[in-house]
Short mmCIF file of C-alpha atoms in Angstrom, two decimals:
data_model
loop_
_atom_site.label_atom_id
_atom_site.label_comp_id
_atom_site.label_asym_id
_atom_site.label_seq_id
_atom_site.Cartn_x
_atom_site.Cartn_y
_atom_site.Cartn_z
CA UNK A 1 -167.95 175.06 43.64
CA UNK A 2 -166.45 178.37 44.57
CA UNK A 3 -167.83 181.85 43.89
CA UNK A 4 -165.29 184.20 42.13
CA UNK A 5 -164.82 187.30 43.64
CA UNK A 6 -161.50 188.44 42.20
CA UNK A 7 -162.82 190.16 38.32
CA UNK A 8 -164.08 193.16 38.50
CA UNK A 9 -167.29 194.02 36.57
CA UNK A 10 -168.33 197.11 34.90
CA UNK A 11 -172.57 197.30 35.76
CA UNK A 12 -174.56 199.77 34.20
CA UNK A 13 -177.87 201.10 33.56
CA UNK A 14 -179.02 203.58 30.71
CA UNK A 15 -182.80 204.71 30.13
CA UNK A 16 -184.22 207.62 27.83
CA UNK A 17 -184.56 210.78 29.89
CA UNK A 18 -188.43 210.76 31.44
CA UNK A 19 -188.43 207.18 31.32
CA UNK A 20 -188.87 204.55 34.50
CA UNK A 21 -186.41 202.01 35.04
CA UNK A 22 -188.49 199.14 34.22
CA UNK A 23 -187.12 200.50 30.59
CA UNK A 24 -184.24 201.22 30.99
CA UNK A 25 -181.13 198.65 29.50
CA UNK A 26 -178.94 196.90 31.89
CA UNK A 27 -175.68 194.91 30.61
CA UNK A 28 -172.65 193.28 32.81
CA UNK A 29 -169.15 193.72 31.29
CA UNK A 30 -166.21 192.91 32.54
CA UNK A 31 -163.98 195.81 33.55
CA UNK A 32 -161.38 195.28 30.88
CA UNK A 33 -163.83 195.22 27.78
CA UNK A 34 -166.14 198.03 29.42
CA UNK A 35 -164.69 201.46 27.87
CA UNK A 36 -164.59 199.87 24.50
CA UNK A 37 -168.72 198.61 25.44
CA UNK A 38 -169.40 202.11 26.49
CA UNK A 39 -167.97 204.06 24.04
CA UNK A 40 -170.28 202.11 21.23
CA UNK A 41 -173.39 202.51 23.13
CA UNK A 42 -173.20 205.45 25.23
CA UNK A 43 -170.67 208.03 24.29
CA UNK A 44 -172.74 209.99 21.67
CA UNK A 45 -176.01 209.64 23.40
CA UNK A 46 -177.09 212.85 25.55
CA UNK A 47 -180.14 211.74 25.99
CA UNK A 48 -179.28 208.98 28.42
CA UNK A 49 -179.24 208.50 31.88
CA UNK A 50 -176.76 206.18 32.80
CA UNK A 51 -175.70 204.62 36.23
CA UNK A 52 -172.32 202.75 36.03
CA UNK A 53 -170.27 200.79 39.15
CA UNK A 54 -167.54 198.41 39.62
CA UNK A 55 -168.62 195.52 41.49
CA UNK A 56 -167.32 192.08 42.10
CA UNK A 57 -168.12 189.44 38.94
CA UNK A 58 -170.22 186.79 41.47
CA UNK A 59 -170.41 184.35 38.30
CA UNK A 60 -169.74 180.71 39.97
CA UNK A 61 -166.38 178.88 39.39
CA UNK A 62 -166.86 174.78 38.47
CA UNK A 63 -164.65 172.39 39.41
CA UNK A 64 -161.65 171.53 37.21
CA UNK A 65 -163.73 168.91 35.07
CA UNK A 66 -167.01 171.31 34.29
CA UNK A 67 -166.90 174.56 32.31
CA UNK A 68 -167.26 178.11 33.19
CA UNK A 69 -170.23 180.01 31.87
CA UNK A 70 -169.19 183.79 31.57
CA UNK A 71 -170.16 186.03 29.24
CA UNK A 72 -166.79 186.56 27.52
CA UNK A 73 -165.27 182.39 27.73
CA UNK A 74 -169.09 180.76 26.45
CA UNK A 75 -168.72 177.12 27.07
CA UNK A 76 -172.59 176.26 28.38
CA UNK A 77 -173.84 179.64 27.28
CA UNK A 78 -177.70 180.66 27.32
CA UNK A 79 -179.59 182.17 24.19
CA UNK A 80 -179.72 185.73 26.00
CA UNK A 81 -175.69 185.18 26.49
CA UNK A 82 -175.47 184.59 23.06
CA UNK A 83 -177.52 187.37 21.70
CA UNK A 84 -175.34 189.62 23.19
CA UNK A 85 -172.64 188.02 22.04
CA UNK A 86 -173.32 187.99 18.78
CA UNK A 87 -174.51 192.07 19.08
CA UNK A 88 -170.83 192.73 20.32
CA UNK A 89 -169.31 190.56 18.20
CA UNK A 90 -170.85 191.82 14.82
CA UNK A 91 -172.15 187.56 14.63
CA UNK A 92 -175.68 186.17 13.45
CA UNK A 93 -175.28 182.55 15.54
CA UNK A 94 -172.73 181.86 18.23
CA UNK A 95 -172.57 178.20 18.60
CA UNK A 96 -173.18 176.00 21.47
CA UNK A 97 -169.99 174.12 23.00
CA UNK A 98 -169.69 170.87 21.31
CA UNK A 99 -169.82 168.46 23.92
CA UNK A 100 -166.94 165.95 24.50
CA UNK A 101 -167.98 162.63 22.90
CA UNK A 102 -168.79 163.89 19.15
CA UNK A 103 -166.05 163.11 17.01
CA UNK A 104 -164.73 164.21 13.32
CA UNK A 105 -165.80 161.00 12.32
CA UNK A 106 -169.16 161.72 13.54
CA UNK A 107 -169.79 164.90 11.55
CA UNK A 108 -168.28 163.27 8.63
CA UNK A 109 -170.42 160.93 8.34
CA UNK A 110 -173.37 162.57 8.47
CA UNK A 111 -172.37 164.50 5.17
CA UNK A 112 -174.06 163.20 1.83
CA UNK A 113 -171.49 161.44 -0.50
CA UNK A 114 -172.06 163.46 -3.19
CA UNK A 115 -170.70 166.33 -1.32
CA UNK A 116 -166.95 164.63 -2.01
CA UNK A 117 -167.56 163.72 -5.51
CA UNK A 118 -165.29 165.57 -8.03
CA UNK A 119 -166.63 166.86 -11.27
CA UNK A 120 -164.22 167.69 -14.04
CA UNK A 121 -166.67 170.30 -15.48
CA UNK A 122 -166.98 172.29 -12.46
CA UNK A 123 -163.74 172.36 -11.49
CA UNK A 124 -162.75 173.58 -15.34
CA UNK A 125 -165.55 176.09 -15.10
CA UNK A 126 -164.00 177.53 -11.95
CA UNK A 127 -160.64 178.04 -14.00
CA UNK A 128 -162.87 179.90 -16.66
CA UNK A 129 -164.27 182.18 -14.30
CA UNK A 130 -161.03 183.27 -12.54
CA UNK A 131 -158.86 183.84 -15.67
CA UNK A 132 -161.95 185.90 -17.17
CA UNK A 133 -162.42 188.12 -14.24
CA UNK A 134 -158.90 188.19 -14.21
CA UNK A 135 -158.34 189.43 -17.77
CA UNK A 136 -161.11 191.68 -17.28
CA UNK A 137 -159.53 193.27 -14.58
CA UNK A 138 -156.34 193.82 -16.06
CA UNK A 139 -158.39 195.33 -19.65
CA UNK A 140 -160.19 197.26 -16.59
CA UNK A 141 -156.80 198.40 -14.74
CA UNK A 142 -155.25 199.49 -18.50
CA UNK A 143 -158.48 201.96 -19.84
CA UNK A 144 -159.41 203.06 -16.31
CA UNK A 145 -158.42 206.64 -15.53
CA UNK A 146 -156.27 207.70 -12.36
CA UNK A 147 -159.28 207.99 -10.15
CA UNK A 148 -161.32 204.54 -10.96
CA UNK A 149 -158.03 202.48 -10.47
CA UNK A 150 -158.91 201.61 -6.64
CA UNK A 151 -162.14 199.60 -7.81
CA UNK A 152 -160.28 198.37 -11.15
CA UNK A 153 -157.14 197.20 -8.40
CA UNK A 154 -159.90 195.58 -6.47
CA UNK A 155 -161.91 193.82 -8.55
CA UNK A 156 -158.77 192.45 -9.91
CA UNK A 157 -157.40 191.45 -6.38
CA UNK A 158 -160.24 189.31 -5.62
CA UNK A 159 -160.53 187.50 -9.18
CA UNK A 160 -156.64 186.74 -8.80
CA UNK A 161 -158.11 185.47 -5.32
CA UNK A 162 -159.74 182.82 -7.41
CA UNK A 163 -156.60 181.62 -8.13
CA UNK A 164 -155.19 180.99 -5.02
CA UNK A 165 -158.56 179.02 -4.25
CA UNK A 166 -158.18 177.01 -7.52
CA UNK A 167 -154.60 175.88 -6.50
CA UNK A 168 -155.69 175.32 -2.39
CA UNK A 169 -158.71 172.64 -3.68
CA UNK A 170 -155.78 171.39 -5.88
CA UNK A 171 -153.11 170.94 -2.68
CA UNK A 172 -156.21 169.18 -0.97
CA UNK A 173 -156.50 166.75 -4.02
CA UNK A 174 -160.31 168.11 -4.34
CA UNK A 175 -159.77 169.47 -7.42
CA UNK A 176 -159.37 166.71 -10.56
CA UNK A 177 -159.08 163.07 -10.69
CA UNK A 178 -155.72 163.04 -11.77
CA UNK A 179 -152.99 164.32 -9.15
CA UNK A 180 -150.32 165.32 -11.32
CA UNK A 181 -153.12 167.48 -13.46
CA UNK A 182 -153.67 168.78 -9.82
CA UNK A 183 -150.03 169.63 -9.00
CA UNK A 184 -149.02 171.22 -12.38
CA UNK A 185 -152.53 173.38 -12.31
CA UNK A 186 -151.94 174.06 -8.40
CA UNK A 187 -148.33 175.34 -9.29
CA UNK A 188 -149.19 177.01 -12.32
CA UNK A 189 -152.48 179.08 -10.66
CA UNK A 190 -150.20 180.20 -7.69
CA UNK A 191 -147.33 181.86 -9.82
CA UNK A 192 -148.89 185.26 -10.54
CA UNK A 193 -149.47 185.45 -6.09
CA UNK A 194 -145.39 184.24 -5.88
CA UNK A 195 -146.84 181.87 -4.03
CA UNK A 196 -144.33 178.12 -3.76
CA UNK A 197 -146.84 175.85 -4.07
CA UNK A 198 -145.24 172.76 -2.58
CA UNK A 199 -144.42 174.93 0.48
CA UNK A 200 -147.53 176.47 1.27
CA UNK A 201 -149.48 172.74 0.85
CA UNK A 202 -146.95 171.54 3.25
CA UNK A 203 -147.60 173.89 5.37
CA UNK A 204 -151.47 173.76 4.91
CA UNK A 205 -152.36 170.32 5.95
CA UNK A 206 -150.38 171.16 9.21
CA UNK A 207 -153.04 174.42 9.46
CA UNK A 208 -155.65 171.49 8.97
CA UNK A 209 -154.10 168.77 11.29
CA UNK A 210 -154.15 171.46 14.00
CA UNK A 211 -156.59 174.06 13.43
CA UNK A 212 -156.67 176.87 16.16
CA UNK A 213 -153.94 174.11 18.46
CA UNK A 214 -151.15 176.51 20.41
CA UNK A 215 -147.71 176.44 18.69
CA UNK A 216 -149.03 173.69 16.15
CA UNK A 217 -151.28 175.70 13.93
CA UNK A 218 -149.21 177.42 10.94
CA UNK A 219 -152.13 179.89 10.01
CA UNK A 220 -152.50 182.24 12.71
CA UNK A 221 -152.28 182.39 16.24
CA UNK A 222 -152.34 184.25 19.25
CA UNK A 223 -149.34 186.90 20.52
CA UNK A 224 -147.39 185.32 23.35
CA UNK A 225 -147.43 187.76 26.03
CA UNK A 226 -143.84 186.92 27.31
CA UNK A 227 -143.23 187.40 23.72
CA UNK A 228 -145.00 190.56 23.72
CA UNK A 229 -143.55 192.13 26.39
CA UNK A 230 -140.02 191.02 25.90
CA UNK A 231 -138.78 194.00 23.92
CA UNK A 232 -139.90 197.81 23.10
CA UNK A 233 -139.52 197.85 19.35
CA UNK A 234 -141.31 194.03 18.77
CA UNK A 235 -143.93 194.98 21.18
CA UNK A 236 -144.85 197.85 18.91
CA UNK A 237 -144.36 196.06 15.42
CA UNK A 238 -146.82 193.50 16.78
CA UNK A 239 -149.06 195.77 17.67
CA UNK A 240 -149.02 197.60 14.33
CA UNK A 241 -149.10 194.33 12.74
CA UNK A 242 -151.74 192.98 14.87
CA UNK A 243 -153.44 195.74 14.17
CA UNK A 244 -154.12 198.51 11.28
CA UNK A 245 -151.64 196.02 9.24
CA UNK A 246 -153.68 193.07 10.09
CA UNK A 247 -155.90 192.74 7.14
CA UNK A 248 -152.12 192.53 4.74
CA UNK A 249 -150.42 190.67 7.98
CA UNK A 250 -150.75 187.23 5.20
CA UNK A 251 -147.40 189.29 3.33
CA UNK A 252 -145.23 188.45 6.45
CA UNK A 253 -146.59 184.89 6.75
CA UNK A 254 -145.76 184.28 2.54
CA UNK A 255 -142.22 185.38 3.56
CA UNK A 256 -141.72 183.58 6.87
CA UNK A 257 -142.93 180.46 6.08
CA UNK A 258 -142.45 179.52 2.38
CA UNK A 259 -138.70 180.23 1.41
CA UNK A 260 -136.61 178.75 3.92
CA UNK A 261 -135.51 175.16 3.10
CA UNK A 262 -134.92 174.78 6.86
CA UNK A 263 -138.72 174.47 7.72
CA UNK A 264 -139.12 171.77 5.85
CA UNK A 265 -138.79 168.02 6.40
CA UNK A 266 -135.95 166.51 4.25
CA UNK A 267 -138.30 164.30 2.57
CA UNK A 268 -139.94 167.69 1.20
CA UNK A 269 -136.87 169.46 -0.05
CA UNK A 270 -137.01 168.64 -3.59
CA UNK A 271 -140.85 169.62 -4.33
CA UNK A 272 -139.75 172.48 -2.38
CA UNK A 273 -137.12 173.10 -4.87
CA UNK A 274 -139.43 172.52 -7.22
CA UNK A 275 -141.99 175.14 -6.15
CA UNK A 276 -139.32 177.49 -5.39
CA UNK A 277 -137.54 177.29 -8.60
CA UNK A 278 -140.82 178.04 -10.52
CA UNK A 279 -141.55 181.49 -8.66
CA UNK A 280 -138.02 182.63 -8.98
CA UNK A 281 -138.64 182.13 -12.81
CA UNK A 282 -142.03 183.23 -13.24
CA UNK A 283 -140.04 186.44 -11.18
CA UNK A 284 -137.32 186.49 -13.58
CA UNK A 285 -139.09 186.21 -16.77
CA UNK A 286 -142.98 187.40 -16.48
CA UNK A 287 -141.41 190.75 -14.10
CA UNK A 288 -139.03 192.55 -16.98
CA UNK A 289 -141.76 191.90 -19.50
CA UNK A 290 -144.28 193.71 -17.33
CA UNK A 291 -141.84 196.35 -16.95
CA UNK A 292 -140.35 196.15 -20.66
CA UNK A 293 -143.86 197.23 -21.72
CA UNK A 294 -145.31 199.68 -19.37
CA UNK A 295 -142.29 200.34 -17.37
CA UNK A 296 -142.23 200.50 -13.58
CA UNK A 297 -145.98 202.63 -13.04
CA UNK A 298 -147.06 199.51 -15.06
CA UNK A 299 -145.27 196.96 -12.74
CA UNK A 300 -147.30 198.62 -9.82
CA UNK A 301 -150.48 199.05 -11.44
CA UNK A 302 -150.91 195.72 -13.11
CA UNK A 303 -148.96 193.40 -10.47
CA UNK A 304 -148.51 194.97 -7.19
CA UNK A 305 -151.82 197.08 -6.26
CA UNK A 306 -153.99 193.39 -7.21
CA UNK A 307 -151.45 191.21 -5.35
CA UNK A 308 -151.96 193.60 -2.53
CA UNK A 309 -155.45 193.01 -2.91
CA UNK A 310 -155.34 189.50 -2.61
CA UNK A 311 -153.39 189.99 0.48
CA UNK A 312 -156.26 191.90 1.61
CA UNK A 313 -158.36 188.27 0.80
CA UNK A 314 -156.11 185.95 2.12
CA UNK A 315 -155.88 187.79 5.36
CA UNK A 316 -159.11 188.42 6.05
CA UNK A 317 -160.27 184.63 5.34
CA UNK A 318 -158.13 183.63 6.99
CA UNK A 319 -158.89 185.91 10.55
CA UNK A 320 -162.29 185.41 9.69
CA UNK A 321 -162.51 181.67 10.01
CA UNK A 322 -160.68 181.04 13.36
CA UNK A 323 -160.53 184.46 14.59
CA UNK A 324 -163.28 185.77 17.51
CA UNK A 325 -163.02 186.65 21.51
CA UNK A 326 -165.12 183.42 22.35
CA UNK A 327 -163.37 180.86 20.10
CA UNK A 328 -160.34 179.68 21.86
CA UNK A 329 -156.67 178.43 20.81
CA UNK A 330 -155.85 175.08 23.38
CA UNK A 331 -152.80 173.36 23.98
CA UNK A 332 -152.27 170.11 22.25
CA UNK A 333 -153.10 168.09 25.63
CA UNK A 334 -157.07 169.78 25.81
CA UNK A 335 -157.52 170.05 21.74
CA UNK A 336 -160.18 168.34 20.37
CA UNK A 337 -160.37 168.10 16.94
CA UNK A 338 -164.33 168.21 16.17
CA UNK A 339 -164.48 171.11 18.09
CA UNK A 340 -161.83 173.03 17.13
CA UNK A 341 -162.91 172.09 12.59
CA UNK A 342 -167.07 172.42 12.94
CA UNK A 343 -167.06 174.95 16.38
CA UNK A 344 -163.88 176.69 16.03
CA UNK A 345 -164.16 177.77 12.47
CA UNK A 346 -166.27 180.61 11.60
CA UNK A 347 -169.22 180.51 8.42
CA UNK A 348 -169.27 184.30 6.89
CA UNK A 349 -171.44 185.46 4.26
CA UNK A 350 -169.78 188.74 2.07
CA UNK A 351 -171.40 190.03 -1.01
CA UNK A 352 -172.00 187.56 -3.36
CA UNK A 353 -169.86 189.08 -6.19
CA UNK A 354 -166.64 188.46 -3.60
CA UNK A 355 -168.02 184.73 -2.54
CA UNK A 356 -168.38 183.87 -6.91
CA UNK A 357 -164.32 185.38 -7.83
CA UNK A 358 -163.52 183.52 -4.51
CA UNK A 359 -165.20 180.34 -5.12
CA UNK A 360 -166.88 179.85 -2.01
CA UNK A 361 -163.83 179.87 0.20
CA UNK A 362 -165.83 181.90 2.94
CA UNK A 363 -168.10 178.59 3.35
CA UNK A 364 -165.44 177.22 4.93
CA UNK A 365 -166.25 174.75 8.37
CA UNK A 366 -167.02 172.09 5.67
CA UNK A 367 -164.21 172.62 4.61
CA UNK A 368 -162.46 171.97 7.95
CA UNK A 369 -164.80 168.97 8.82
CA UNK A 370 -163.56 167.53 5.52
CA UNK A 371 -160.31 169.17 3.21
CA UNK A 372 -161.15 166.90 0.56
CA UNK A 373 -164.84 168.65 -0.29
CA UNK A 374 -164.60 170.44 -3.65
CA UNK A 375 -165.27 174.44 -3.59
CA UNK A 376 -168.00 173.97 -5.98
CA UNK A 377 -169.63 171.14 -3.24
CA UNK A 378 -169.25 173.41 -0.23
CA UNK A 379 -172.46 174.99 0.21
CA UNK A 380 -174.48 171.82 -0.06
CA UNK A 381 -172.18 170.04 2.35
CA UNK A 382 -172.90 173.47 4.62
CA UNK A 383 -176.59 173.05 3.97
CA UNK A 384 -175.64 169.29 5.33
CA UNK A 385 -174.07 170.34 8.99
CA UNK A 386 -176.64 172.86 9.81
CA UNK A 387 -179.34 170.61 9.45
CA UNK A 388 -177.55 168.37 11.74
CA UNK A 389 -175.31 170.48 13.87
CA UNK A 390 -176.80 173.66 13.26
CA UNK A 391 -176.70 174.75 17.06
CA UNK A 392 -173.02 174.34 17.22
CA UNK A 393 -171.88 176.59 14.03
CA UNK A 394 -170.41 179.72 14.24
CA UNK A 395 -172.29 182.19 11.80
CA UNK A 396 -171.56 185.96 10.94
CA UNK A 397 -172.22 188.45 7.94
CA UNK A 398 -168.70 190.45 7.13
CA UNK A 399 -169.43 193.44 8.54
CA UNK A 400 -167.26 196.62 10.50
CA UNK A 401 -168.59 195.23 13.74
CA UNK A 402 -166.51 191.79 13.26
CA UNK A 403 -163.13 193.26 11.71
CA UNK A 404 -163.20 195.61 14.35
CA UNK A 405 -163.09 193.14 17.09
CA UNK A 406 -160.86 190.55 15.35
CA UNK A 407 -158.63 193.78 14.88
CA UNK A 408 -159.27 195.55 18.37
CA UNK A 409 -159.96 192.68 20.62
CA UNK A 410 -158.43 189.56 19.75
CA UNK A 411 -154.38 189.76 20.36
CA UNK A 412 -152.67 188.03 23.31
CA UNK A 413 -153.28 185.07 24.62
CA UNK A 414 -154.89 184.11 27.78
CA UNK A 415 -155.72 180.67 28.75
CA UNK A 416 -159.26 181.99 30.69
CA UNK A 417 -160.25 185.12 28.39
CA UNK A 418 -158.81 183.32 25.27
CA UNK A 419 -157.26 187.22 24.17
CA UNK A 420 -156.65 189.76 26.41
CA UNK A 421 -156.44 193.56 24.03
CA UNK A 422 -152.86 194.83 23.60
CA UNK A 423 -153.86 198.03 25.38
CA UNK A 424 -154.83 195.94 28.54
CA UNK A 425 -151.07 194.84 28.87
CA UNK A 426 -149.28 198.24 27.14
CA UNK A 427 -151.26 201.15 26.46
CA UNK A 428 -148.58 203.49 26.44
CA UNK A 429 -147.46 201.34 23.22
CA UNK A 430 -150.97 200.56 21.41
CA UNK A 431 -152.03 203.51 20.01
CA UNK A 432 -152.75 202.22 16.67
CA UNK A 433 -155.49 200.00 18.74
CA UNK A 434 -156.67 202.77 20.17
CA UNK A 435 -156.77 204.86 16.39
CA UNK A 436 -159.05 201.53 15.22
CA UNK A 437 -161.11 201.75 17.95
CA UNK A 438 -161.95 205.54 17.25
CA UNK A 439 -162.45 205.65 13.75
CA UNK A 440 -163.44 202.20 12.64
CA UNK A 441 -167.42 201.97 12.17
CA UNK A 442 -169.45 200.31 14.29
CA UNK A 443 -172.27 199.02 11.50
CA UNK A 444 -172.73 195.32 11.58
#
């Protein structure tokens, strides 16, 4: 063992005015997260007393085969640890590291078989309910005046959500017994997103193969800090996209990843084509008709304001479930895949409205433990892993709180902190972190 000496800690102490210190609140932060700590807690508070110093973090180092126990990298972390975690964080339950041994396999098979049983009535029923919501929407979007569009543009968003989740069960062959009913209703329920369907399932199972893996993972991922700082105008596009932009940062993954032939293995190519070809038409065709009748206001209105929304969705899912300051990204030669699927994906509850339009895709670590679990199946296979891994899950209502740290906190990575903030490395060049951190709420 050695004791670290290096860190720097911010330690303070805040009581009401006229009170002893036996009440007063104490907290240890390290330096780098401190201002953001004590702007949430003390800035607006006259009242306080507050005692603050730098002093040496005197947490013990392990040797190379245990884990460090720090507030900010978790891996043996006590119940007051996690409290506070989960108060910074905006989470209900931070999970326990997973230890070694457990396996995939292990989890798996602790999950009731009916859990992975496809029903042919539920899946139809989920079809009903997104193109009914989605019809709706659009009646709602055409009689709405100017000034009730915004909740008309996102209701529709999220029930044209529904779609996307209809076609993901169908890429993960959870969705009907027959595959090629699968494929046509996968392709068919992406075309109003412009979403290739071939390419983005490709794509997926790699996401699923190596969830929250460095360089492997094709769903998000830390910022490279050589990358970062290897040029002015990228470092502040990332940081604008990393940022205020983050919650539509899914547009710039649809275009990266899904058009270009040359990101694809030559036995994919021709359901590539395939995919590819049917966008381009439902572009050519279902595009001029919009416009044809309501002319380009109607284009915008009726296509692009819910396909932003669904952006919105897909982007916030998708930082939602792998996305927090304790859960890290590892290298392919330390990733282990039952803890990165059951403890490095993240359970969040939104209003239930959002979790019926979406089909459930916010229960989504059984969906990691097992791709092939039907949507309408997930909660009960959810109800299945916290009865018997219920200390290792990751838990959270959505909530200011947790977009603001996902958005604030989480950027560049760092093999001990997991992120290190963009205004730790350039704050001359991340003033749209500092904007969020200003004037995004606090409530969680």
């Amino acid at each position: 063992m050695a004791l670290r000496l290096s860190n720097p800690i911010l330690q303070f102490e805040a009581r009401p005015r006229g009170l002893s210190t036996v009440q007063s609140s104490r907290a240890r932060i390290p330096l780098s997260q401190g201002l953001f700590c004590w702007r949430r807690k003390f800035a607006k508070k006259e009242n306080l007393l507050v005692r603050a110093a730098v002093v040496p973090d005197t947490t013990l180092l392990l040797s190379d085969n245990e884990e460090q126990n720090t507030l900010f990298s978790p891996n043996k972390s006590n119940e007051e640890q996690k409290r506070k975690m989960c108060e910074m964080y905006g989470f209900t339950q931070i999970g326990d590291p997973m230890p070694d041994n457990i396996t995939l396999k292990d989890i798996m098979e602790t999950l009731p078989k009916k859990v992975f049983e496809i029903d042919d009535m539920k899946a139809w029923k989920s079809v009903l309910i997104s193109a009914s919501s989605y019809a709706l929407g659009l009646f709602f979007i055409s009689k709405a005046p100017w000034y009730l569009l915004p909740i008309a543009w996102a209701w529709t968003g999220t029930a044209v959500t529904g779609f996307f989740v209809i076609g993901h069960d169908c890429a993960h062959k959870s969705f009907a017994k027959n595959k090629l009913l699968e494929d046509i209703v996968g392709t068919l329920a992406f075309l109003p997103l412009i979403y290739p369907y071939e390419p983005w399932r490709f794509k997926h199972d790699k996401h699923h193969a190596k969830t929250n893996m460095l360089k492997e993972d094709t769903a998000w991922h830390p910022v490279w800090e050589e990358e970062f700082k290897s040029s002015t105008a990228l470092r502040k596009a990332i940081v604008f996209g990393y940022g205020p932009f983050r919650p539509w940062m899914s547009i710039g993954h649809w275009l990266t990843w899904h058009f270009n032939l040359n990101k694809f293995r030559p036995n994919e190519i021709a359901r590539v084509k395939i995919s590819l070809a049917c966008v381009y038409a439902f572009m050519a065709i279902g595009w001029p008709l919009i416009i044809l009748k309501s002319g380009i206001v109607g284009w915008f209105k009726f296509w692009l304001m819910p396909w932003l929304g669904y952006h919105f969705w897909m982007s916030t899912f998708t930082m939602v479930h792998h996305t927090a300051p304790h859960i890290p990204f590892k290298n392919a030669e330390e990733w282990n895949a039952a803890q990165a699927q059951l403890g490095g994906t993240v359970h969040c509850n939104y209003p239930r409205w959002i979790e019926i339009l979406c089909h459930d895709i916010n229960v989504h670590i059984p969906h990691h433990v097992s791709p092939r679990i039907p949507s309408y199946n997930l909660r009960a296979a959810h109800e299945s892993l916290q009865q018997n891994w219920g200390k290792y899950l990751n838990e959270a209502n959505w909530n200011w709180r947790l977009m603001k740290t996902i958005m604030t906190m989480c950027h560049v990575y760092n093999k001990d902190r997991y992120y290190v903030p963009f205004d730790d490395i350039a704050p001359q060049d991340s003033q749209p972190i500092a904007f969020l951190k200003k004037f995004m709420p606090e409530f969680a």
